[in-house]
CSV table of C-alpha atoms in Angstrom, one decimal:
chain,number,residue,atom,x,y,z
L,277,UNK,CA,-95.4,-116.1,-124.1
L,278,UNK,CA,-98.1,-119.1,-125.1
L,279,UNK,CA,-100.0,-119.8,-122.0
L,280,UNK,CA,-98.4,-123.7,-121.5
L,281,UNK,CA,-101.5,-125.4,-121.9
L,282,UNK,CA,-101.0,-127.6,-124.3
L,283,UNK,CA,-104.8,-127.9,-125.2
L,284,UNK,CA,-104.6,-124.6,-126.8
L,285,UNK,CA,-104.8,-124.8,-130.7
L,286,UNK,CA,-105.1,-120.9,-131.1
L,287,UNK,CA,-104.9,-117.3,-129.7
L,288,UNK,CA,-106.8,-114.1,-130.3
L,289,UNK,CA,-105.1,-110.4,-130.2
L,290,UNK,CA,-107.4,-107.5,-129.0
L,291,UNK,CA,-106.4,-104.2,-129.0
L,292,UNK,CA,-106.8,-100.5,-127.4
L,293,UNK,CA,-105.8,-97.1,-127.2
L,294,UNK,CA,-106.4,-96.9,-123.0
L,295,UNK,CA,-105.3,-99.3,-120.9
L,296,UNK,CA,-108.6,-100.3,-119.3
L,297,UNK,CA,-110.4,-100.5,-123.1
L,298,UNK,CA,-112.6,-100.8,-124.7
L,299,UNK,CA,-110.3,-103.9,-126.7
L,300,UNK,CA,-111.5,-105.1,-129.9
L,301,UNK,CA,-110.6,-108.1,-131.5
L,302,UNK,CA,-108.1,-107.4,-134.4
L,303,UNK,CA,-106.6,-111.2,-135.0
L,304,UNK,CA,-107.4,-114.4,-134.0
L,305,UNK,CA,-106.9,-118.0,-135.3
L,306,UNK,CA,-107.7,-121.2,-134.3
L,307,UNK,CA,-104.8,-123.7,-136.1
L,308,UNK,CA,-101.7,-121.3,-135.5
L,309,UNK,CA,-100.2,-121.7,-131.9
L,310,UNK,CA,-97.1,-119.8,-132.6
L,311,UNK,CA,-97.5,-116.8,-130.0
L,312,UNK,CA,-96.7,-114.1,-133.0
L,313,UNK,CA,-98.4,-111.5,-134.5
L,314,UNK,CA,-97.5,-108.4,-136.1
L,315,UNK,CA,-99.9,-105.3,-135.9
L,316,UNK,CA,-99.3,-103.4,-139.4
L,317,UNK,CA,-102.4,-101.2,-139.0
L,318,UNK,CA,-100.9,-98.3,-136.9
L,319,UNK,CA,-100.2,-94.8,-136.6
L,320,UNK,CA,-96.7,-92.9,-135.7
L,321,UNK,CA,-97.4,-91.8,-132.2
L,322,UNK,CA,-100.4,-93.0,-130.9
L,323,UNK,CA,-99.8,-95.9,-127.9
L,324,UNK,CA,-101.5,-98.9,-128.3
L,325,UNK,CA,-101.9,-101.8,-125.5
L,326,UNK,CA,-103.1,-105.2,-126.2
L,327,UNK,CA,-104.3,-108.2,-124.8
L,328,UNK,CA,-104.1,-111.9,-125.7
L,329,UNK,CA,-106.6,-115.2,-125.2
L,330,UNK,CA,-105.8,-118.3,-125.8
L,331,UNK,CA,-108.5,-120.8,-127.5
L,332,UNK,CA,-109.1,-124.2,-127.6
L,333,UNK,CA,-112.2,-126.6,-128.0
L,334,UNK,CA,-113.9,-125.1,-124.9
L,335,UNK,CA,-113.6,-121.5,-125.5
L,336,UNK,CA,-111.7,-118.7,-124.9
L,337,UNK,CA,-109.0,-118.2,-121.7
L,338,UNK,CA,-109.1,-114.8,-119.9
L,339,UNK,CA,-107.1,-112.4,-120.9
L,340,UNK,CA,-103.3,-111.8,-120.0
L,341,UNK,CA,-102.4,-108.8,-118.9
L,342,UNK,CA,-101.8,-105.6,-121.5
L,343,UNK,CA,-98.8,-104.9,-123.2
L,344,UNK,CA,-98.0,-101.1,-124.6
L,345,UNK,CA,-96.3,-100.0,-127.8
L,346,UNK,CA,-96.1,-96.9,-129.3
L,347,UNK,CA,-95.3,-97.0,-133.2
L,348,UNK,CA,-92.1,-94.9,-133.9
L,349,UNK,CA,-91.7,-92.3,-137.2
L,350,UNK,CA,-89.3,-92.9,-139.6
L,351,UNK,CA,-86.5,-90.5,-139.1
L,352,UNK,CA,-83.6,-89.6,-141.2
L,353,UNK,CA,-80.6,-92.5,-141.2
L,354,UNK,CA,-78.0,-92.2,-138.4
L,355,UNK,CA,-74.6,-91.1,-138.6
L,356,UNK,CA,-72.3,-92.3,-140.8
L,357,UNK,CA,-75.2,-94.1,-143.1
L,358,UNK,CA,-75.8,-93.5,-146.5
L,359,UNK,CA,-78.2,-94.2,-149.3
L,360,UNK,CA,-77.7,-95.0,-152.8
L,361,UNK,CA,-79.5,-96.6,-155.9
L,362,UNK,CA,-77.1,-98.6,-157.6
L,363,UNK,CA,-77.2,-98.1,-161.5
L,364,UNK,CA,-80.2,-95.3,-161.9
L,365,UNK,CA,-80.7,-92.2,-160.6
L,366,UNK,CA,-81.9,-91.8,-156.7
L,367,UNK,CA,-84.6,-93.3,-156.0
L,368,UNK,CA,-87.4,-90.1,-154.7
L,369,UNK,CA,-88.2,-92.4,-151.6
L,370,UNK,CA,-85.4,-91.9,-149.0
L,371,UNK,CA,-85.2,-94.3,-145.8
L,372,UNK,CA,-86.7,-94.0,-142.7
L,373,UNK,CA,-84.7,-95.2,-139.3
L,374,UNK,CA,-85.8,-95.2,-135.9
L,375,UNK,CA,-83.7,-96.3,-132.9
L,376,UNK,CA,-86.4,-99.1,-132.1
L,377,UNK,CA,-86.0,-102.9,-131.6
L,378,UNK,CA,-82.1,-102.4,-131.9
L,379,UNK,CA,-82.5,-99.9,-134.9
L,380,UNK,CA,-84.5,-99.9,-137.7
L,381,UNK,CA,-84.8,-99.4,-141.2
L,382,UNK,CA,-87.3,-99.3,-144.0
L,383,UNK,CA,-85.8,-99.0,-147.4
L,384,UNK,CA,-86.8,-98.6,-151.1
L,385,UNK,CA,-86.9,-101.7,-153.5
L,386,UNK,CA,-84.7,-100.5,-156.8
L,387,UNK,CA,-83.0,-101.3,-159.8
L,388,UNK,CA,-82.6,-104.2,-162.1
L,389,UNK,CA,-81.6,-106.6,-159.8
L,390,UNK,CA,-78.9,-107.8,-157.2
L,391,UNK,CA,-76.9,-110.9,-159.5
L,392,UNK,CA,-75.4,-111.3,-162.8
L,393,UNK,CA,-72.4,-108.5,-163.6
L,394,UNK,CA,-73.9,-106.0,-162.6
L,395,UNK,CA,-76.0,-104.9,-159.4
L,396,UNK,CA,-79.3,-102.6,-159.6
L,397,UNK,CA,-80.5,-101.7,-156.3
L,398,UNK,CA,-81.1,-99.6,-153.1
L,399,UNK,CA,-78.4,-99.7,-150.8
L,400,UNK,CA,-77.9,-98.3,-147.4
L,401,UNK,CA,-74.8,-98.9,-146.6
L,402,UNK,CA,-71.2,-97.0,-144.5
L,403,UNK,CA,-68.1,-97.6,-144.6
L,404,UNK,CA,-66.4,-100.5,-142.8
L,405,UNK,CA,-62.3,-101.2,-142.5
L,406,UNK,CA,-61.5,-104.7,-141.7
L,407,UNK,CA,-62.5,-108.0,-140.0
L,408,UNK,CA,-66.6,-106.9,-139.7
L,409,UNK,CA,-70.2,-108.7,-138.5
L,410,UNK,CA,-72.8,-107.6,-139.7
L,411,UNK,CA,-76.5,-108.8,-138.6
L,412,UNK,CA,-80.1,-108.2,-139.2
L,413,UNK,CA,-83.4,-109.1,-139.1
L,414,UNK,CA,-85.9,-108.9,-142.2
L,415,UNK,CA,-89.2,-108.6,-141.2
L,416,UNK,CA,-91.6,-107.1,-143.9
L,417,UNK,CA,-91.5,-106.8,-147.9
L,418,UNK,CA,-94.0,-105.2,-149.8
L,419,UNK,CA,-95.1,-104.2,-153.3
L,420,UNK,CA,-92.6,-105.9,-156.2
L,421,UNK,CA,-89.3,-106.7,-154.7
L,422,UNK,CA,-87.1,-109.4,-156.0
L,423,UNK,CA,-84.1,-109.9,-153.6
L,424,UNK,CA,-83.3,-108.2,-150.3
L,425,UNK,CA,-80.0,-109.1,-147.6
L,426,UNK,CA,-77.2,-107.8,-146.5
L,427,UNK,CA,-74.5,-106.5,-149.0
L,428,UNK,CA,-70.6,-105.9,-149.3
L,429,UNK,CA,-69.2,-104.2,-152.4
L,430,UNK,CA,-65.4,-102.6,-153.0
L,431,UNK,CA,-67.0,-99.5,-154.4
L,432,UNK,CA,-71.2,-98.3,-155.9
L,433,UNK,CA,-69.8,-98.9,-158.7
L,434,UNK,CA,-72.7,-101.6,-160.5
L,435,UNK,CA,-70.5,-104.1,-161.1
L,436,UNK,CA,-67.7,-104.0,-158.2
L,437,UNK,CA,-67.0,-107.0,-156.1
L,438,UNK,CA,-69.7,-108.2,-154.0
L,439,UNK,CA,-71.1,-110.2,-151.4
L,440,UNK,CA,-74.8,-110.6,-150.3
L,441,UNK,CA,-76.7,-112.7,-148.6
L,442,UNK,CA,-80.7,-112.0,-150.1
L,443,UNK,CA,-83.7,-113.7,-149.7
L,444,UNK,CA,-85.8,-113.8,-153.2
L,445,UNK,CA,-86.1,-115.4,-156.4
L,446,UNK,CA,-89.0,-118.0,-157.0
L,447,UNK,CA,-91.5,-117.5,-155.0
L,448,UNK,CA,-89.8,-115.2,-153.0
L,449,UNK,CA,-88.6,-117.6,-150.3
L,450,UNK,CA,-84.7,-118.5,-151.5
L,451,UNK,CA,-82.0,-118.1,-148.9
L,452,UNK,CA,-78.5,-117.7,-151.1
L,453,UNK,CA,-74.9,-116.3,-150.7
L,454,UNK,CA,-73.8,-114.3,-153.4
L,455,UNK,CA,-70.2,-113.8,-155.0
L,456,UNK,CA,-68.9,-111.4,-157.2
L,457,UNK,CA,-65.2,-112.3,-157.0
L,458,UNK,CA,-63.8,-109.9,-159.8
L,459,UNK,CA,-65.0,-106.5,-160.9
L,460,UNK,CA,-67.7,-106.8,-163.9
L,461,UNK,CA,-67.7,-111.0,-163.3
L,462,UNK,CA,-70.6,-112.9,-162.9
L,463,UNK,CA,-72.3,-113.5,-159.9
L,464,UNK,CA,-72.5,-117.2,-158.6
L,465,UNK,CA,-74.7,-118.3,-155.9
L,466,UNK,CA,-74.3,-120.8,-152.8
L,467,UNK,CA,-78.0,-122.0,-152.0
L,468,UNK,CA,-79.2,-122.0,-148.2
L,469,UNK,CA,-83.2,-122.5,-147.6
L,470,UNK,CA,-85.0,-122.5,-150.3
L,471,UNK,CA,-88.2,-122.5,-147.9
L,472,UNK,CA,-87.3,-119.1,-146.0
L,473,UNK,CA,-90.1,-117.4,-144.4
L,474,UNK,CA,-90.2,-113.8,-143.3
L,475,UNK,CA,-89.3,-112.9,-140.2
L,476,UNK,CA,-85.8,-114.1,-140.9
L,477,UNK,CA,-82.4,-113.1,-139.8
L,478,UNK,CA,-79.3,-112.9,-141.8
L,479,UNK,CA,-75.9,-112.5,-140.9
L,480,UNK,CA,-72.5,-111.4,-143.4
L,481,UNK,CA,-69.2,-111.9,-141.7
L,482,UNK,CA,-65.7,-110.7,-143.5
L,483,UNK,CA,-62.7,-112.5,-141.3
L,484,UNK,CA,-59.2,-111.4,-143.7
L,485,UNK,CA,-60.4,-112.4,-147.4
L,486,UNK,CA,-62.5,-115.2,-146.2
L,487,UNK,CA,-66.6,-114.0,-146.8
L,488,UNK,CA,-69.3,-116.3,-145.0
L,489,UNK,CA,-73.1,-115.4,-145.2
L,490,UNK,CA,-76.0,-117.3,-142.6
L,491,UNK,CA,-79.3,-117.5,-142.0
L,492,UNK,CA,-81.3,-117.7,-138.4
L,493,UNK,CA,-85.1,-118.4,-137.7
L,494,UNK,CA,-84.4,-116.9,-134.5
L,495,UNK,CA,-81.5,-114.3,-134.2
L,496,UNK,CA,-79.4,-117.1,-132.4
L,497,UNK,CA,-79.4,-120.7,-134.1
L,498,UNK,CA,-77.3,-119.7,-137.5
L,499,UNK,CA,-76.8,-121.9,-140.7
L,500,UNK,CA,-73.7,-121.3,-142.9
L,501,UNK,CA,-75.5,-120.4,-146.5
L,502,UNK,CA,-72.2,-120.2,-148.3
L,503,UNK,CA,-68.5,-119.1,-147.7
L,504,UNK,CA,-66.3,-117.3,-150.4
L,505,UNK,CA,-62.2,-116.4,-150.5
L,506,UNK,CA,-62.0,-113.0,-152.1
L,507,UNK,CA,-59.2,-110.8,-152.3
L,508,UNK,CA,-61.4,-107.3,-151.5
L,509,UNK,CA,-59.7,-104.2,-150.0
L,510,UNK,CA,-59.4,-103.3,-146.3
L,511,UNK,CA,-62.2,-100.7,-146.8
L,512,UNK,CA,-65.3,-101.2,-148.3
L,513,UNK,CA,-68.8,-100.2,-147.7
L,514,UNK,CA,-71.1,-102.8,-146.1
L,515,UNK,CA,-75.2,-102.8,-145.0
L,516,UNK,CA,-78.8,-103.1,-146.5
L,517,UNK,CA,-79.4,-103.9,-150.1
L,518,UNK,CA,-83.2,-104.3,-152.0
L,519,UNK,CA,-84.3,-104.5,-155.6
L,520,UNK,CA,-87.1,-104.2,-157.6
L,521,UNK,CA,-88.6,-106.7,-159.3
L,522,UNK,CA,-89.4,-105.0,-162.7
L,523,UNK,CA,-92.2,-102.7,-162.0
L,524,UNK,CA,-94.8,-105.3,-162.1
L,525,UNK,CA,-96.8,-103.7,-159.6
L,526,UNK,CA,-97.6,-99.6,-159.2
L,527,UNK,CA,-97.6,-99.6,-155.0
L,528,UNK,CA,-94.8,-98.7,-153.5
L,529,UNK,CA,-92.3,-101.2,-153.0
L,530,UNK,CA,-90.5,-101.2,-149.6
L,531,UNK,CA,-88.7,-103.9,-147.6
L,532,UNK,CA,-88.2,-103.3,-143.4
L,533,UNK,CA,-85.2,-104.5,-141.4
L,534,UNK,CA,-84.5,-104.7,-137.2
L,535,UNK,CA,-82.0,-105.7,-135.4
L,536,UNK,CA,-79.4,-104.4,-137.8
L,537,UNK,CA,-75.9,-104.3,-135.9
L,538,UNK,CA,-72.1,-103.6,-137.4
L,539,UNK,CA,-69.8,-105.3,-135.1
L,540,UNK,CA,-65.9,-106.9,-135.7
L,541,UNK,CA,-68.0,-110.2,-134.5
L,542,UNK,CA,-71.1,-111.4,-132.9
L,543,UNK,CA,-70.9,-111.3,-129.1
L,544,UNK,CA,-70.4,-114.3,-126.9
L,545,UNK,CA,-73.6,-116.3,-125.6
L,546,UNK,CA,-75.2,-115.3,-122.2
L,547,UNK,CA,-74.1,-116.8,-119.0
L,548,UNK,CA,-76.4,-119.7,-117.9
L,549,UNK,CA,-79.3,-119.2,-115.1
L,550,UNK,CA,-79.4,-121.1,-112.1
L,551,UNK,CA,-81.1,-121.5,-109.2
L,552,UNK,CA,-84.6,-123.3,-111.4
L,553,UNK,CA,-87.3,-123.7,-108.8
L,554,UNK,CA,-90.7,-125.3,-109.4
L,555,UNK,CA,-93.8,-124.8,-107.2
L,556,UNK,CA,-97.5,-125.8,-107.5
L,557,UNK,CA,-99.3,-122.9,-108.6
L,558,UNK,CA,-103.2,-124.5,-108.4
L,559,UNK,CA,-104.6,-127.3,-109.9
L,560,UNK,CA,-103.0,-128.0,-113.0
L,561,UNK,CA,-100.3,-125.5,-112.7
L,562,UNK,CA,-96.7,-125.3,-112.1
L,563,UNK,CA,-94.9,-122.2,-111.4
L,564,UNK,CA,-91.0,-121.7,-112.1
L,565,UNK,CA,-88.6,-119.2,-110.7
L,566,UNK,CA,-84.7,-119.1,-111.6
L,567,UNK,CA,-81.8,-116.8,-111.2
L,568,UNK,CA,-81.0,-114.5,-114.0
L,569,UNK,CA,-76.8,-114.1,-114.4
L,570,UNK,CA,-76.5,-112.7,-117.6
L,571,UNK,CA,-76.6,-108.7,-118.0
L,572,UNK,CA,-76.4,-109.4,-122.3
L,573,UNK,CA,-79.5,-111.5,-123.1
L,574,UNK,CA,-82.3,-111.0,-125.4
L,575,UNK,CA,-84.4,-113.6,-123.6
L,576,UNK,CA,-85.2,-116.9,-122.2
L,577,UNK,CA,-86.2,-120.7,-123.7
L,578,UNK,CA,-88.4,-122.9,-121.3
L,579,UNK,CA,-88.2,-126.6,-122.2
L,580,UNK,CA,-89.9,-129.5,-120.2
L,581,UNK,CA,-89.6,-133.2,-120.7
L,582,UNK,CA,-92.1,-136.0,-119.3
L,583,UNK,CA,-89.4,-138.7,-119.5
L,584,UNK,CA,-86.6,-136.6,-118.3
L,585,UNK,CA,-84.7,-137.5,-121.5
L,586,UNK,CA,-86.6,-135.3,-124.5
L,587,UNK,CA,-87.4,-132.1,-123.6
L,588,UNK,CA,-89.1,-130.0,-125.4
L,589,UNK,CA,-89.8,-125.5,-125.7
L,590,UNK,CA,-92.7,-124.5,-124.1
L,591,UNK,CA,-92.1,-121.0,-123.8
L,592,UNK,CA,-89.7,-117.8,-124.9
L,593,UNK,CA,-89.7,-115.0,-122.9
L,594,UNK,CA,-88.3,-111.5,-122.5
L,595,UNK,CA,-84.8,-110.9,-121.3
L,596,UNK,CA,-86.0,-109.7,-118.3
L,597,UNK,CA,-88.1,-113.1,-117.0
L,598,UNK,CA,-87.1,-114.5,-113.9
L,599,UNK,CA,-90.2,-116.6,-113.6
L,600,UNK,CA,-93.1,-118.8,-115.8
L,601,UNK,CA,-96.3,-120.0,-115.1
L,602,UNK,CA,-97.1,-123.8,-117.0
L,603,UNK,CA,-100.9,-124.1,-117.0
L,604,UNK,CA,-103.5,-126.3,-118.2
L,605,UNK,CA,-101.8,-129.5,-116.9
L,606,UNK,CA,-102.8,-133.2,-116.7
L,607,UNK,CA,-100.1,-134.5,-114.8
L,608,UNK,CA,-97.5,-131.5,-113.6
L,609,UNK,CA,-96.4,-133.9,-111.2
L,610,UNK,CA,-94.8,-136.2,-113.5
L,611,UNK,CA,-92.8,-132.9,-115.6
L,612,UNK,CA,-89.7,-131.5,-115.4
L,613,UNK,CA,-88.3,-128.3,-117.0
L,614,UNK,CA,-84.8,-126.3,-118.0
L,615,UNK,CA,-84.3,-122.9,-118.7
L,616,UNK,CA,-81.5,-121.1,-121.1
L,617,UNK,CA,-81.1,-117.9,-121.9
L,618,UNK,CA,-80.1,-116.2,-125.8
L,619,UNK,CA,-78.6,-113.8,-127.6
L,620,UNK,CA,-77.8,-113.4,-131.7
L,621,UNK,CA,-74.4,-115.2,-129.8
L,622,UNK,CA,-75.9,-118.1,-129.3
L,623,UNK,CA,-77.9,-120.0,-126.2
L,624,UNK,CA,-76.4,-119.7,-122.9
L,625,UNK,CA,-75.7,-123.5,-121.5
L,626,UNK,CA,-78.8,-125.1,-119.2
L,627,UNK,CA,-80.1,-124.3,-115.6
L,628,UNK,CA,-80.5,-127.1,-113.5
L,629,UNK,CA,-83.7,-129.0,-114.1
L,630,UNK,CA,-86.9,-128.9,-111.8
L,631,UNK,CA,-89.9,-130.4,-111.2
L,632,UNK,CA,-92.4,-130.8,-108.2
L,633,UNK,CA,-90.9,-134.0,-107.6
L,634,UNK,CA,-87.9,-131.9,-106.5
L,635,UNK,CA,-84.4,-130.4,-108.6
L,636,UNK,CA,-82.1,-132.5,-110.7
């Protein structure tokens, strides 16, 4: 969570393997205050903890407190998952799962391509009767890949009927919902951002013959890329798709999803918290506390306004939260804040709002 002072223009990441130290600096940046960063240098086992500072013109803050993680190894793919290479022989990599950040997977980039009449890709995929959701996060690429999504097909056959939603193409960075309405037809396209940056969540939703494909920064605002009418059969085979990009480069090429989840449809938003309180917490600091009724959330949005008309996020926190700190304030008297939970269902309605002046 950033610290909430909104002098900050940075943060750097230190990290451990004890609790108490030694930390070393591994990241830090001075004109990127989104509260993100993704350790890739790690080992299968091994914990890690980690602080954070936060940075601005005068220096450095202290550190937060540490915060543990202990890398998982890939494992072979749960029951009822399977993995093929579409249109060549098996790939020699085979996937790794772990049952981490709501499942896992790392896959293989394959084949020709995902498009045209015919598919050429890895595919991890199981079997799925019916009305179906289908929702996950990607979060890494690397070596030559040239699309990667989520992926519906009638059979493994290359050129079966098919739906995607991929992220590739120029530059790597276009969102589109793919249709391959007939067996051995073409592929057509329905565009969605062509400015996607990873992490980004996708979702592929089948309700009767009616096929719609989105697109989330954040697992829970979603934007329709594209809808199709197909007439595909009851069963099909539905899950993780990635192709090569021509064997440009000689490092492996591998592409990692989280988050991935097969449901008949997303789940409902979170109930709303209540009960927002705010206190002064020392000079230039307002502390919140707030009821948590939801037993379903993946975590919390903290807005505040000056003007009690535009409010604006100031923090996103675990699903456990149940209270914030705002520091580095000018004026906390004159602020007032709201708090919502999430989930990849959507944002649960508003608390009440709060501000040392008293709740609204």
């Amino acid at each position: 969570s950033p610290s909430g002072a909104y002098t900050a223009h940075g943060y750097e990441v230190f990290r451990a393997t004890a609790s108490d130290g030694p930390f070393t600096s591994i990241y830090s940046t001075n004109n990127w205050t989104t509260p993100t960063y993704t350790d890739t240098m790690v080992t299968a086992g091994t914990t890690y903890y980690y602080v954070v500072s936060a940075l601005n013109q005068a220096g450095a803050s202290g550190k937060s407190a540490p915060a543990s993680a202990r890398p998982a190894a890939g494992g072979m793919l749960p029951a009822g998952w399977t993995y093929t290479s579409i249109a060549m022989a098996k790939a020699a990599g085979e996937p790794k799962y772990a049952d981490v950040a709501n499942h896992s997977m790392v896959i293989d980039a394959t084949g020709a391509g995902i498009g045209g009449a015919s598919d050429g890709c890895s595919f991890v995929s199981r079997a799925c009767s019916g009305d179906f959701t289908i929702t996950a996060r990607l979060i890494d690429r690397r070596g030559d890949v040239s699309r990667m999504g989520l992926m519906i097909r009638e059979s493994l056959d290359a050129n079966a009927k098919t739906l995607t939603v991929t992220l590739g193409d120029v530059g790597g960075r276009q969102a589109r919902f793919g249709t391959r309405a007939t067996s051995g037809g073409k592929m057509t396209s329905q565009s969605g951002n062509d400015y996607t940056w990873l992490p980004i969540w996708f979702r592929l939703q089948r309700v009767g013959n009616v096929f719609s494909g989105f697109q989330s920064p954040d697992g829970t605002s979603w934007f329709p890329v594209g809808t199709s009418n197909v007439a595909m059969s009851n069963s099909n085979l539905v899950g993780l798709a990635a192709s090569g990009g021509g064997g440009k480069t000689k490092s492996p090429s591998t592409v990692a999803f989280d988050h991935v989840t097969l449901a008949i449809k997303p789940p409902p938003p979170p109930a709303a918290p209540s009960a927002l309180a705010a206190a002064s917490a020392g000079k230039g600091e307002v502390r919140l506390t707030w009821k948590n009724n939801a037993t379903d959330q993946t975590g919390f949005k903290v807005e505040a306004t000056g003007d009690d008309v535009h409010f604006y996020e100031i923090a996103d926190l675990a699903p456990g939260a149940t209270r914030f700190v705002n520091t580095g304030l000018s004026a906390p008297a004159g602020l007032s804040y709201r708090v919502r939970a999430y989930n990849t269902g959507g944002y649960s309605g508003y608390s009440n709002a709060a501000g040392l002046a008293g709740q609204r």
